[in-house]
Every structure is written in structure tokens, then in C-alpha cells.
mmCIF file of C-alpha atoms and ligand atoms in Angstrom:
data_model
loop_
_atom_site.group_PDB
_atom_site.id
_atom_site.type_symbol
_atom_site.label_atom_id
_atom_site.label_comp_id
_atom_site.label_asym_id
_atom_site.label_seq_id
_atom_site.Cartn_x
_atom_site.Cartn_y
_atom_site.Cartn_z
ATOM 1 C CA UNK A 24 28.172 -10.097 7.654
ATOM 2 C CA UNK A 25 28.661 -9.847 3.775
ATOM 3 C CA UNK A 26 24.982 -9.138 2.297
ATOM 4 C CA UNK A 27 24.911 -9.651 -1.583
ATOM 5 C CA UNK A 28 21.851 -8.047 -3.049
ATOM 6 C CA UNK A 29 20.633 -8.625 -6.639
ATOM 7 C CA UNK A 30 18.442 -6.544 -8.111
ATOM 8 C CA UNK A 31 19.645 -4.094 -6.124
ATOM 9 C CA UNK A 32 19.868 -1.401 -9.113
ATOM 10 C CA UNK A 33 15.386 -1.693 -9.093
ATOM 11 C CA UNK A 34 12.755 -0.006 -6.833
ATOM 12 C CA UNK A 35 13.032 -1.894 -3.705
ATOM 13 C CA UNK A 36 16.705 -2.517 -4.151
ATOM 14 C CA UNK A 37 17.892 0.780 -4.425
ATOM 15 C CA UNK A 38 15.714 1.585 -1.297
ATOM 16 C CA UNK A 39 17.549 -1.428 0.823
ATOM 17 C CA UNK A 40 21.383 -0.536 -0.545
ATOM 18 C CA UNK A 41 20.290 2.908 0.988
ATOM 19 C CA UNK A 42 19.156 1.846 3.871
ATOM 20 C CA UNK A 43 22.098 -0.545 4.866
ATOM 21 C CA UNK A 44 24.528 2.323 4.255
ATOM 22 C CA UNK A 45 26.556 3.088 7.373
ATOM 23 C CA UNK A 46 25.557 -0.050 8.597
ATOM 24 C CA UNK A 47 27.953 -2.903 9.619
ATOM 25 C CA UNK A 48 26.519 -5.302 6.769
ATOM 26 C CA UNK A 49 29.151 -5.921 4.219
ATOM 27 C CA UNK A 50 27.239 -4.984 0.703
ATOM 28 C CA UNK A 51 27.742 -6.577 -2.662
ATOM 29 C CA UNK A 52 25.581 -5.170 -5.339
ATOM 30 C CA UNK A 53 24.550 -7.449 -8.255
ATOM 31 C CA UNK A 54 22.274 -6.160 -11.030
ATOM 32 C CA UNK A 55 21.599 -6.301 -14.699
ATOM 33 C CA UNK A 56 22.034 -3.073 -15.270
ATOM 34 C CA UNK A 57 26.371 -3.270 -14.121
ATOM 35 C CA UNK A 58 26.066 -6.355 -16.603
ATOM 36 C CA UNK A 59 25.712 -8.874 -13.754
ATOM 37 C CA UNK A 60 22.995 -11.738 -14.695
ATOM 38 C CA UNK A 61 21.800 -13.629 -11.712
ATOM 39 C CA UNK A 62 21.521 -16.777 -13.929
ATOM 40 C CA UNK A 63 25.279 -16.759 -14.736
ATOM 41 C CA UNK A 64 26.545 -15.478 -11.190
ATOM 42 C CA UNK A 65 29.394 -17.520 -9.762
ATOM 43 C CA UNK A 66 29.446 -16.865 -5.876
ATOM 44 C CA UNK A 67 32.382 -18.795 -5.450
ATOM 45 C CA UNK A 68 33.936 -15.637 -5.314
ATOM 46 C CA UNK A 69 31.683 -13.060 -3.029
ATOM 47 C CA UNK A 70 30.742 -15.997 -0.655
ATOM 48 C CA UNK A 71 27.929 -13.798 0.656
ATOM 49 C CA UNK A 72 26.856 -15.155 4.114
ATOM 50 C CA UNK A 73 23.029 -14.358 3.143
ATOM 51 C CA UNK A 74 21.687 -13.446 -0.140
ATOM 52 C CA UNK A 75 18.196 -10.242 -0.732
ATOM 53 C CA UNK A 76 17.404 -11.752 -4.206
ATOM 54 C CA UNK A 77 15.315 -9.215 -5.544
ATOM 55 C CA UNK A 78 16.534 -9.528 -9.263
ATOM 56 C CA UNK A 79 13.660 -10.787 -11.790
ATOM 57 C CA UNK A 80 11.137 -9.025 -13.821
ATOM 58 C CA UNK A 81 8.283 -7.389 -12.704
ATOM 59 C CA UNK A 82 4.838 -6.248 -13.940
ATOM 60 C CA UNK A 83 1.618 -8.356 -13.544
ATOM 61 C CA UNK A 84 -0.011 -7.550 -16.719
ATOM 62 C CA UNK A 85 3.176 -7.225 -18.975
ATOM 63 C CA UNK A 86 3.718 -11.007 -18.948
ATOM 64 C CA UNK A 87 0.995 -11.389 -21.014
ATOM 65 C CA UNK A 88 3.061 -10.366 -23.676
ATOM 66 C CA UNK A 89 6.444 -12.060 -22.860
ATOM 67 C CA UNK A 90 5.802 -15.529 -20.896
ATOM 68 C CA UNK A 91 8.984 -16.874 -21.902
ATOM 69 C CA UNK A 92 11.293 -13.934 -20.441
ATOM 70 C CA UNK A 93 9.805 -14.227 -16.893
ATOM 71 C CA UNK A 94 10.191 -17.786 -16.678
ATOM 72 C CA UNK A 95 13.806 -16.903 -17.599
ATOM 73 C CA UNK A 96 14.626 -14.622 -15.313
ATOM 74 C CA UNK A 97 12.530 -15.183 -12.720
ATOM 75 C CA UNK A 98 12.315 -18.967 -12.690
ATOM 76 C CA UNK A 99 15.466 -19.724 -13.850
ATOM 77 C CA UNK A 100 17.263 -17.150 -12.306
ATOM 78 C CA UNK A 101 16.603 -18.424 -8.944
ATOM 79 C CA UNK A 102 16.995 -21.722 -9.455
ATOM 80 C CA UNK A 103 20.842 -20.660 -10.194
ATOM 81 C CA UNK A 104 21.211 -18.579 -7.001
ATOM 82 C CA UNK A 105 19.620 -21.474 -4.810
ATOM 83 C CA UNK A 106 22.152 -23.783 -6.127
ATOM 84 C CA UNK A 107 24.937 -21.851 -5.605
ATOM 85 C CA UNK A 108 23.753 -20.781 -2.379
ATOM 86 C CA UNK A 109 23.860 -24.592 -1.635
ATOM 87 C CA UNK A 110 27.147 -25.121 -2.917
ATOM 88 C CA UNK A 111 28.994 -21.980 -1.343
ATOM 89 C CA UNK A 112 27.169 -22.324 1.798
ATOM 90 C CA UNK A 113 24.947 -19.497 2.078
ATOM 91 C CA UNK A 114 22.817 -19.240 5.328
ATOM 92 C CA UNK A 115 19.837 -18.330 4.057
ATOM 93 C CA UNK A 116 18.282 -16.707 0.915
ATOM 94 C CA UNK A 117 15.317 -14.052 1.571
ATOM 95 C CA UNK A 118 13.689 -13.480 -1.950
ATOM 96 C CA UNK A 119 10.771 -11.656 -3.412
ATOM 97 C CA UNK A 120 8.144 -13.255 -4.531
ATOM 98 C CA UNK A 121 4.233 -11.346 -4.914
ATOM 99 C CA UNK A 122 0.868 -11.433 -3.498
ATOM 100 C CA UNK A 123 -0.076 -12.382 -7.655
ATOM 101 C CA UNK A 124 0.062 -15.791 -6.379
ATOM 102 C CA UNK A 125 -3.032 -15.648 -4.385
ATOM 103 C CA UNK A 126 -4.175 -15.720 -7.743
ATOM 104 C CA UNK A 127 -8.337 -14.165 -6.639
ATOM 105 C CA UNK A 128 -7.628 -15.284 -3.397
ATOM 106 C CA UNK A 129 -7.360 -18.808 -4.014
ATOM 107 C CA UNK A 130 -4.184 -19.031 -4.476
ATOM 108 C CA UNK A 131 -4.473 -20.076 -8.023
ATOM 109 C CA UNK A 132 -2.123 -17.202 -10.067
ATOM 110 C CA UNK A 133 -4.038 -15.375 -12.774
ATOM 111 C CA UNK A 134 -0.688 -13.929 -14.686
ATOM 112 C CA UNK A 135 2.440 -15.388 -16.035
ATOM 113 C CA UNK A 136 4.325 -13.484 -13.618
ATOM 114 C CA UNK A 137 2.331 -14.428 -10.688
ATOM 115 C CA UNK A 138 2.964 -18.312 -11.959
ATOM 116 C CA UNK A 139 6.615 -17.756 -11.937
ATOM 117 C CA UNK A 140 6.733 -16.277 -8.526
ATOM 118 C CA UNK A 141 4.694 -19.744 -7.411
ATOM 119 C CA UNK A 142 7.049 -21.795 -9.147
ATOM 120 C CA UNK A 143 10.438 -19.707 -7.096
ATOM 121 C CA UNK A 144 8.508 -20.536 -3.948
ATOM 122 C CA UNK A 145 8.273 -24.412 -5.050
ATOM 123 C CA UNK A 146 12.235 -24.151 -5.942
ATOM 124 C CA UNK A 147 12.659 -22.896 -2.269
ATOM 125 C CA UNK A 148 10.863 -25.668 -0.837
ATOM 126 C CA UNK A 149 12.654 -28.319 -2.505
ATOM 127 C CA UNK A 150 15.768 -27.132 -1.707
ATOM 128 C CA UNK A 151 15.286 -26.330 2.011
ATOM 129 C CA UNK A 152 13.733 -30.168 1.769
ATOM 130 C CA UNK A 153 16.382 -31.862 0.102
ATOM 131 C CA UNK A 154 19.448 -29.778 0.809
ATOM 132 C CA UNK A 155 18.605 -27.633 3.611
ATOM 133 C CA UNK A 156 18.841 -24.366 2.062
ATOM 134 C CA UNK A 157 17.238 -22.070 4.188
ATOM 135 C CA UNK A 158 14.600 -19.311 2.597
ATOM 136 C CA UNK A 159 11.858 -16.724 3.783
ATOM 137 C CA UNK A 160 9.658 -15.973 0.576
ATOM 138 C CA UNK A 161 8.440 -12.716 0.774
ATOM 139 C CA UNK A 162 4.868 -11.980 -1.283
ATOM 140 C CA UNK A 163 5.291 -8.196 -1.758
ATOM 141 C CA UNK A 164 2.286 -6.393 -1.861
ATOM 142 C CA UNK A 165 1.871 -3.284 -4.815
ATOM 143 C CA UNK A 166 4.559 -1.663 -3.555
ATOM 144 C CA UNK A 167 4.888 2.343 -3.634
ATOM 145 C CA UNK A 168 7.247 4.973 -2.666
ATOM 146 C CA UNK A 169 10.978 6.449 -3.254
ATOM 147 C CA UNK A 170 12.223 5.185 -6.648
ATOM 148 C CA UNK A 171 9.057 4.180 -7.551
ATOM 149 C CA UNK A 172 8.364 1.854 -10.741
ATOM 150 C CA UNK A 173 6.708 4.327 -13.271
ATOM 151 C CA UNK A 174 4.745 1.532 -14.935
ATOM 152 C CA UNK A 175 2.734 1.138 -11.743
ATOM 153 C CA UNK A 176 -0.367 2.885 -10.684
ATOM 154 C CA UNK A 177 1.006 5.327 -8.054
ATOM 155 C CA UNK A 178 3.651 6.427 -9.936
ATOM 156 C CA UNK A 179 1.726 6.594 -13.639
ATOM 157 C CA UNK A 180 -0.735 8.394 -11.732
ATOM 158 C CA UNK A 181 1.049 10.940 -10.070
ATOM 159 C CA UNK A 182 2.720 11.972 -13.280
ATOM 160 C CA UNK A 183 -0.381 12.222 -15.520
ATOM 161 C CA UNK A 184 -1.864 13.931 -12.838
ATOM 162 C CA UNK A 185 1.447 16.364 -12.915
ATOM 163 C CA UNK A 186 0.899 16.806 -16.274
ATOM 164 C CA UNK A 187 -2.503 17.527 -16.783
ATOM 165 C CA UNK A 188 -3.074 14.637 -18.447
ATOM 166 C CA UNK A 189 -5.680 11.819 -18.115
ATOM 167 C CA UNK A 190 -5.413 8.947 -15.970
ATOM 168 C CA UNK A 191 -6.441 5.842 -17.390
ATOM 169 C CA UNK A 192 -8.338 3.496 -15.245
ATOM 170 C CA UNK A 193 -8.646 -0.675 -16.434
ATOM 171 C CA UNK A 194 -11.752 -1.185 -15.663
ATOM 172 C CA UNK A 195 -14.238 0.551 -13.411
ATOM 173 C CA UNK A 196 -11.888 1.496 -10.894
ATOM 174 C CA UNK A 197 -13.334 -0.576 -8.160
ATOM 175 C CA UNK A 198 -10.572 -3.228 -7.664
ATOM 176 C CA UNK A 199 -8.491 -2.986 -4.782
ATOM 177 C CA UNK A 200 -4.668 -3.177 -3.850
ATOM 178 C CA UNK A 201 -3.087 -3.950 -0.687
ATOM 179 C CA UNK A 202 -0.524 -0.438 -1.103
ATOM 180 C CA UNK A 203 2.366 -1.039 0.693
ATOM 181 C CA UNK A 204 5.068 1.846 1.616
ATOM 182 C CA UNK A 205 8.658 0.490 0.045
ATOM 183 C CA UNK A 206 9.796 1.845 3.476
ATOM 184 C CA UNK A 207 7.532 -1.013 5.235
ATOM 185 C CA UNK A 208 9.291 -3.535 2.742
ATOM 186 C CA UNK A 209 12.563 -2.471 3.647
ATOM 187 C CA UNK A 210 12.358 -2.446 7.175
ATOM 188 C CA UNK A 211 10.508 -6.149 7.102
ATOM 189 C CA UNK A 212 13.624 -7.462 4.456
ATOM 190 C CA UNK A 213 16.266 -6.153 7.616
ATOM 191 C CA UNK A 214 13.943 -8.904 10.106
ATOM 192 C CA UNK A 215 13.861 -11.353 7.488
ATOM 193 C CA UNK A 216 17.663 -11.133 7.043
ATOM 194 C CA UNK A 217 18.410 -11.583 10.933
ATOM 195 C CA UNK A 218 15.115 -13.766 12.115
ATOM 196 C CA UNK A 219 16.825 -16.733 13.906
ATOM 197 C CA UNK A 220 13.797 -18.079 13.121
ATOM 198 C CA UNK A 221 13.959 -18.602 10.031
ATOM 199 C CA UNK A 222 13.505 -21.956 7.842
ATOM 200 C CA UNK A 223 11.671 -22.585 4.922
ATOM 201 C CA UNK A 224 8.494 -19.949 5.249
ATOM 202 C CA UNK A 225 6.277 -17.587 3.323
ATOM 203 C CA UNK A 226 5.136 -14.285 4.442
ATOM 204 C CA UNK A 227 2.732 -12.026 2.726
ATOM 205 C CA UNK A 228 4.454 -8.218 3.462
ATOM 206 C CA UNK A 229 1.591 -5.778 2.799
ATOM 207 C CA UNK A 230 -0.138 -2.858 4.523
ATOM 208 C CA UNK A 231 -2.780 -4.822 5.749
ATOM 209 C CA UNK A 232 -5.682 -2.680 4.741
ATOM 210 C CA UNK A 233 -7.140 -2.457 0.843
ATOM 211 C CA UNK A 234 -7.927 0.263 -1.337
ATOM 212 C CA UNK A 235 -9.486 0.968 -4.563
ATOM 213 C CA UNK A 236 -8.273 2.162 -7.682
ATOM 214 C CA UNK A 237 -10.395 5.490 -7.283
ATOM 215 C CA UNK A 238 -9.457 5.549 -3.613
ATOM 216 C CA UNK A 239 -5.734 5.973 -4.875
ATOM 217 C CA UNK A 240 -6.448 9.156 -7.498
ATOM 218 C CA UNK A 241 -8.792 10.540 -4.653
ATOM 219 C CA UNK A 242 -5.853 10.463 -2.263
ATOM 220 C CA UNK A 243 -3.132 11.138 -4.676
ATOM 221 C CA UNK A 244 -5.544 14.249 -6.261
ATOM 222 C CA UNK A 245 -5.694 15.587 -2.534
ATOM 223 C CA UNK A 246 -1.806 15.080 -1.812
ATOM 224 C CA UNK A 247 -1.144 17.109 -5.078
ATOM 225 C CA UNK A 248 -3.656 19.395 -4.901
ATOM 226 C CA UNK A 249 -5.326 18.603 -7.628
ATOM 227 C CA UNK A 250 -8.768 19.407 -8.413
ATOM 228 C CA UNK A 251 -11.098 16.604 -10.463
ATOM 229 C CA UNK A 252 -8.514 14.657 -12.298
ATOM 230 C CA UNK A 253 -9.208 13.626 -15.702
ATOM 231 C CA UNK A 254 -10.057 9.714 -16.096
ATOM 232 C CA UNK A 255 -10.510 7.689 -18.965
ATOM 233 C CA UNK A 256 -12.093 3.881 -18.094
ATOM 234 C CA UNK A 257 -10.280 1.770 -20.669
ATOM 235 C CA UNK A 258 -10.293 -1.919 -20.914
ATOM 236 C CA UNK A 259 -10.078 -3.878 -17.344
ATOM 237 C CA UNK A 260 -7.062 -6.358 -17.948
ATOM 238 C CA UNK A 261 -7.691 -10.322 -17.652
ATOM 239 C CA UNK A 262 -4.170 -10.650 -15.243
ATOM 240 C CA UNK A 263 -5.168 -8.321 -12.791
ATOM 241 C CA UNK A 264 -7.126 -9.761 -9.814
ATOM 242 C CA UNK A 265 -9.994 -7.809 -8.157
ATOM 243 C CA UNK A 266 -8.411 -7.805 -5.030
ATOM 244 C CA UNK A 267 -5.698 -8.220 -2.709
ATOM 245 C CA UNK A 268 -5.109 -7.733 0.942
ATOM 246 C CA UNK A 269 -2.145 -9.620 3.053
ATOM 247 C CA UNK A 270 -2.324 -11.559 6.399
ATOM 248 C CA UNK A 271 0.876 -10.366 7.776
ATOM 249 C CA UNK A 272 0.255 -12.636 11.276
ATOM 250 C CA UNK A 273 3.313 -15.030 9.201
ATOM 251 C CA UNK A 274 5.312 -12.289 9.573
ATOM 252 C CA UNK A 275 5.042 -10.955 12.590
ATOM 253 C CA UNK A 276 5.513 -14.691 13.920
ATOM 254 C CA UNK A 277 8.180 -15.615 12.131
ATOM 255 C CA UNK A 278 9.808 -11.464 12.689
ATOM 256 C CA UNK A 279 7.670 -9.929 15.411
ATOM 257 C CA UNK A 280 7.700 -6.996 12.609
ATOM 258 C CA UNK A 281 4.099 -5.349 11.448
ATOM 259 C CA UNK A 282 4.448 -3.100 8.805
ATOM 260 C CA UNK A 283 3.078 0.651 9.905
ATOM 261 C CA UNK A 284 2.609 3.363 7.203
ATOM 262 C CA UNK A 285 -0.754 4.032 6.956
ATOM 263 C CA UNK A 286 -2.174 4.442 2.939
ATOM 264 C CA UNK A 287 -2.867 8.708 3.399
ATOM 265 C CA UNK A 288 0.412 9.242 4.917
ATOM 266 C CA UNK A 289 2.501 7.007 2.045
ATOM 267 C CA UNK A 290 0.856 8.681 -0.369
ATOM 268 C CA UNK A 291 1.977 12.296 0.936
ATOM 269 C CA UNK A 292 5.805 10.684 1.939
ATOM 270 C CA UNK A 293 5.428 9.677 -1.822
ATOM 271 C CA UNK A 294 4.122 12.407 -3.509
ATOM 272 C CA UNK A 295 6.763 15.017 -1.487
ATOM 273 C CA UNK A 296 9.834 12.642 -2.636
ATOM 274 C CA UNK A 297 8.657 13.226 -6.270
ATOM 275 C CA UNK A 298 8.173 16.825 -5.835
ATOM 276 C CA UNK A 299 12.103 17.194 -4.808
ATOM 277 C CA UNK A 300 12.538 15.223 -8.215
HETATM 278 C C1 UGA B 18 2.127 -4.789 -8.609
HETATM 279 C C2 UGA B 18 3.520 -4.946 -9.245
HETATM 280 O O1 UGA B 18 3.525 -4.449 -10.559
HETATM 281 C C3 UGA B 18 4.023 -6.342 -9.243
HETATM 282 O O2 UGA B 18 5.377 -6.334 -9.623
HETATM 283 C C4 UGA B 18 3.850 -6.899 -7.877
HETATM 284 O O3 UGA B 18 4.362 -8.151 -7.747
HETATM 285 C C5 UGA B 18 2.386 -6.866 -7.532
HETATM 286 O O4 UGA B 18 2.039 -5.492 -7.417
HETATM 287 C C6 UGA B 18 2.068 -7.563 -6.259
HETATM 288 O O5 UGA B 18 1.344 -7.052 -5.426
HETATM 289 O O6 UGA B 18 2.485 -8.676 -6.128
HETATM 290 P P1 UGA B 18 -0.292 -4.494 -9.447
HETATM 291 O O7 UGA B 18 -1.051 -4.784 -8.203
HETATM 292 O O8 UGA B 18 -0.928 -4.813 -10.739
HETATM 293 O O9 UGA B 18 1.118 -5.224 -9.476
HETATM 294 O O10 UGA B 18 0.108 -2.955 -9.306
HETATM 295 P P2 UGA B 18 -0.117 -1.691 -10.248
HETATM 296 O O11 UGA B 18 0.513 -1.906 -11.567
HETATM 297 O O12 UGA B 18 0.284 -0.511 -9.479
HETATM 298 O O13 UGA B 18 -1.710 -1.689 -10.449
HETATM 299 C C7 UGA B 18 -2.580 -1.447 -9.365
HETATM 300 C C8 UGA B 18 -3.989 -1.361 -9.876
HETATM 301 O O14 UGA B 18 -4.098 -0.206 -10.694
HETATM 302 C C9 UGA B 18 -4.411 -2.546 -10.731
HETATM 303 O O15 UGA B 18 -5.710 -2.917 -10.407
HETATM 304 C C10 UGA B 18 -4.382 -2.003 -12.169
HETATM 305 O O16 UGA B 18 -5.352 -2.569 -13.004
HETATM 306 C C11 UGA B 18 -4.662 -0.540 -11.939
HETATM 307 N N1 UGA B 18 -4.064 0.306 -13.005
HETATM 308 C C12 UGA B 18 -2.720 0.285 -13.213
HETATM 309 C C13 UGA B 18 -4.892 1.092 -13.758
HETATM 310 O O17 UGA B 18 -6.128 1.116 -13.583
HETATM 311 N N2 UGA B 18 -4.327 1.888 -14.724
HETATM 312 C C14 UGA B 18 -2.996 1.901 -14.958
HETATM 313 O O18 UGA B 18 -2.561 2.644 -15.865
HETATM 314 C C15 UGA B 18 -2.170 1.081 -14.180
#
């Protein structure tokens, strides 16, 4: 089966090219970074049998700043790759969208970015509607681990705690995150990619159990062995939402898969993968 991944230069791609190495999955790698724009691709060519579309920009709070660029990427971007999945005959597309479109748990999203991941789920639905292009959306829950995004909290955190520097906090440090191991996410992308099931669905992908902002430097401190981290409380930022926390029972219908790493023992697989950096 010929697999093309884009975005599969970021976080979680690098993670899944890894992870189908010695596999029988043929792998075709398309990312920015070779020079490869998923809103230009031409798949006449590669004629991948299912597409991992992970290419787009991420960042909740950074879209404040550029709304236009995520709608162009991220919007845009897979509108392309849906229509030339219809037109080469792809067999399904398994993309990532966010838990930022639960918006504060009304599924209202709070953030630019969050609104553009909404509006790839609404491209997916019209096309499995009108041309029967099949999809599983999958909303990603803060994800954390190998190759982690440095702009992120665990990864921020670790290193200003590595440093000796302070770790600034937005807000009181009482909002919570849904941390999810990228190792979870990669091993629920392989069942999305062979579900038989699959159709036109959503599944939130997320630990399943929320922590706080504190809760994360307490547990990171401990993994590190750091004593009484430095924190400065700056400004709490208007895209963030106070919480999240997945329902993964989509999922695990649609896969039978439950993601397993529990929060204290991602954080130490995490923190020793940095310490061999
Ligand atoms: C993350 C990713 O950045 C998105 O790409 C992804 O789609 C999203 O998860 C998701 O779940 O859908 P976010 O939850 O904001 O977004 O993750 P972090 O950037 O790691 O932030 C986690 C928490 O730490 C937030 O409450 C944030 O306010 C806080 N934080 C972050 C700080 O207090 N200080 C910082 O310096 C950075």
C-alpha cells in the first residue's frame, strides 16, 4: 500500500515516517521543508492509495497574529488534497484536525487556528457527501513527546527548566490540557489508516484524563529533578480555552484503539528522549 504523508518533516510526522519504517507500507514523504506545498501537489503522479495529511500550521495562540496564513495553509491546503484525492482515486484521507474546535467545550472555536481546523472538517464532509471521498478527522489533543514542538508547553518548559530559567505561566496556571503521548497519536493514525470502518467520522485522540498547567511543571520538575522551578504568571491569552479533555469512545468504535500512556510516565519517556539530545 503506497502511504503519502505530508507534513511528515513536523512533530507527529517525523514520529509516523519512523514508525512505518520496516514496514510493508510504501512511504512518500511530502513537506514544506523539501519545497513540497500541499496546495500545489499534483498526485497524478504518486497515486498514493491513502493519504496522513498532517501538513498545516500549528499553534493556538499564534494565529492571533497571522489569520490569513492559517486559512492558507490549513484551509486551503486541504481543500487541494481532497480534490485530488477525488480525482486520483484515493481511498481515504485521515487528517489532523484539533481538540481547539471544541472551542470551551461548546464546540464554538476560540482561535483562528481552531476555526480553520472546523472549516477542514466541513471540507471533509462535503466531499465524502457529494463525491464520496472517504475521511477520519482526527482532533489531536496537546500533543507531547519525541520531536517535540518547542513552542509548546512541555517542551518550553522542559528547556527553561534545563536552563535555570523561569517558566512563564499565561494566566494562573489552573487551565487544563488533555496531554497526549505522540506515541498514542501514532499508534491511533496506523488504526485510522486500516479501519474498514471507516467513512466520513471525527474522533477526538487524547489521553483521556486532564491536567493543569502547574500539574505539568510539578511533574516535569520531578522527572528532571528539579527543585522549585522559577515561575513568572504573565498575561492569560484570550485563544486559549480553560479546558480540554477528549471522549475517545468515537475512536475506539470506529478503531477498537484506546490510547494508553498515562500523563507521569509520558512525561519521564519525554523528558529521557531530551536528555539523549
Ligand atoms: C496545542 C497545539 O499547539 C495545537 O497545535 C494543537 O492543535 C492543540 O494543542 C490541540 O490540542 O488541539 P495548546 O493546548 O495551546 O495547543 O498547547 P500548549 O501550547 O502546549 O499550551 C498548553 C497550555 O500551557 C495552555 O493553557 C497555555 O496557555 C499554557 N502555556 C503555554 C503557558 O502557560 N506558557 C507557555 O509559555 C506556553
Amino acid at each position: 500500500m503506497r502511504l503519502l504523508v505530508t507534513g511528515s518533516k513536523g512533530f507527529i510526522g517525523r514520529n509516523l515516517v519512523e514508525s512505518y519504517r520496516n514496514s510493508s507500507y510504501e512511504i512518500v514523504e511530502l513537506d514544506l521543508v523539501d519545497g513540497a506545498d500541499v496546495r500545489t501537489a499534483d498526485l497524478s503522479k504518486i497515486k498514493p492509495d491513502v493519504i496522513v495529511h498532517l501538513a498545516g500550521l500549528s499553534g493556538v495562540r499564534a494565529s492571533d497574529d497571522d489569520p490569513e496564513s492559517y486559512i492558507s495553509n490549513n484551509v486551503e491546503g486541504t481543500v487541494h488534497l481532497f480534490n485530488e484525492a477525488r480525482k486520483h482515486g484515493v481511498e481515504r484521507i485521515v487528517y489532523a484536525s484539533s481538540s481547539s474546535i471544541h472551542g470551551n467545550g461548546d464546540d464554538v472555536p476560540v482561535s483562528m487556528y481552531g476555526l480553520s481546523k472546523r472549516m477542514t472538517e466541513d471540507i471533509a464532509d462535503l466531499y465524502y457527501r457529494r463525491f464520496g471521498v472517504k475521511s477520519v478527522g482526527m482532533r489531536f489533543f496537546t500533543v507531547y513527546g519525541t520531536y517535540g514542538r518547542e513552542d509548546m508547553a512541555v517542551g518550553k518548559f522542559a528547556k527553561k527548566m534545563i536552563a535555570g530559567e523561569p517558566v512563564p505561566i499565561y494566566g494562573d496556571g489552573t487551565q487544563s490540557r488533555d496531554y497526549t503521548h505522540v506515541d498514542d497519536i501514532v499508534s491511533a493514525i496506523h488504526h485510522c489508516v486500516e479501519s474498514p470502518r471507516v467513512t466520513c467520522d471525527y474522533v477526538d485522540i487524547g489521553a483521556g484524563k486532564a491536567f493543569t498547567v502547574m500539574d505539568l511543571i510539578k511533574a516535569l520538575a520531578e522527572a528532571l529533578g528539579v527543585n522549585n522551578p522559577t515561575i513568572i504568571f504573565c498575561m492569560r491569552h484570550c485563544a486559549d480555552v480553560d479546558a480540554t479533555l477528549s471522549d475517545n469512545s468515537a475512536l475506539g468504535e470506529l478503531t477498537g484503539f484506546r490510547p494508553r500512556i498515562a500523563f507521569a510516565e509520558g512525561i519521564r519517556k519525554y523528558v529521557e528522549w531530551l536528555r539523549g539530545q
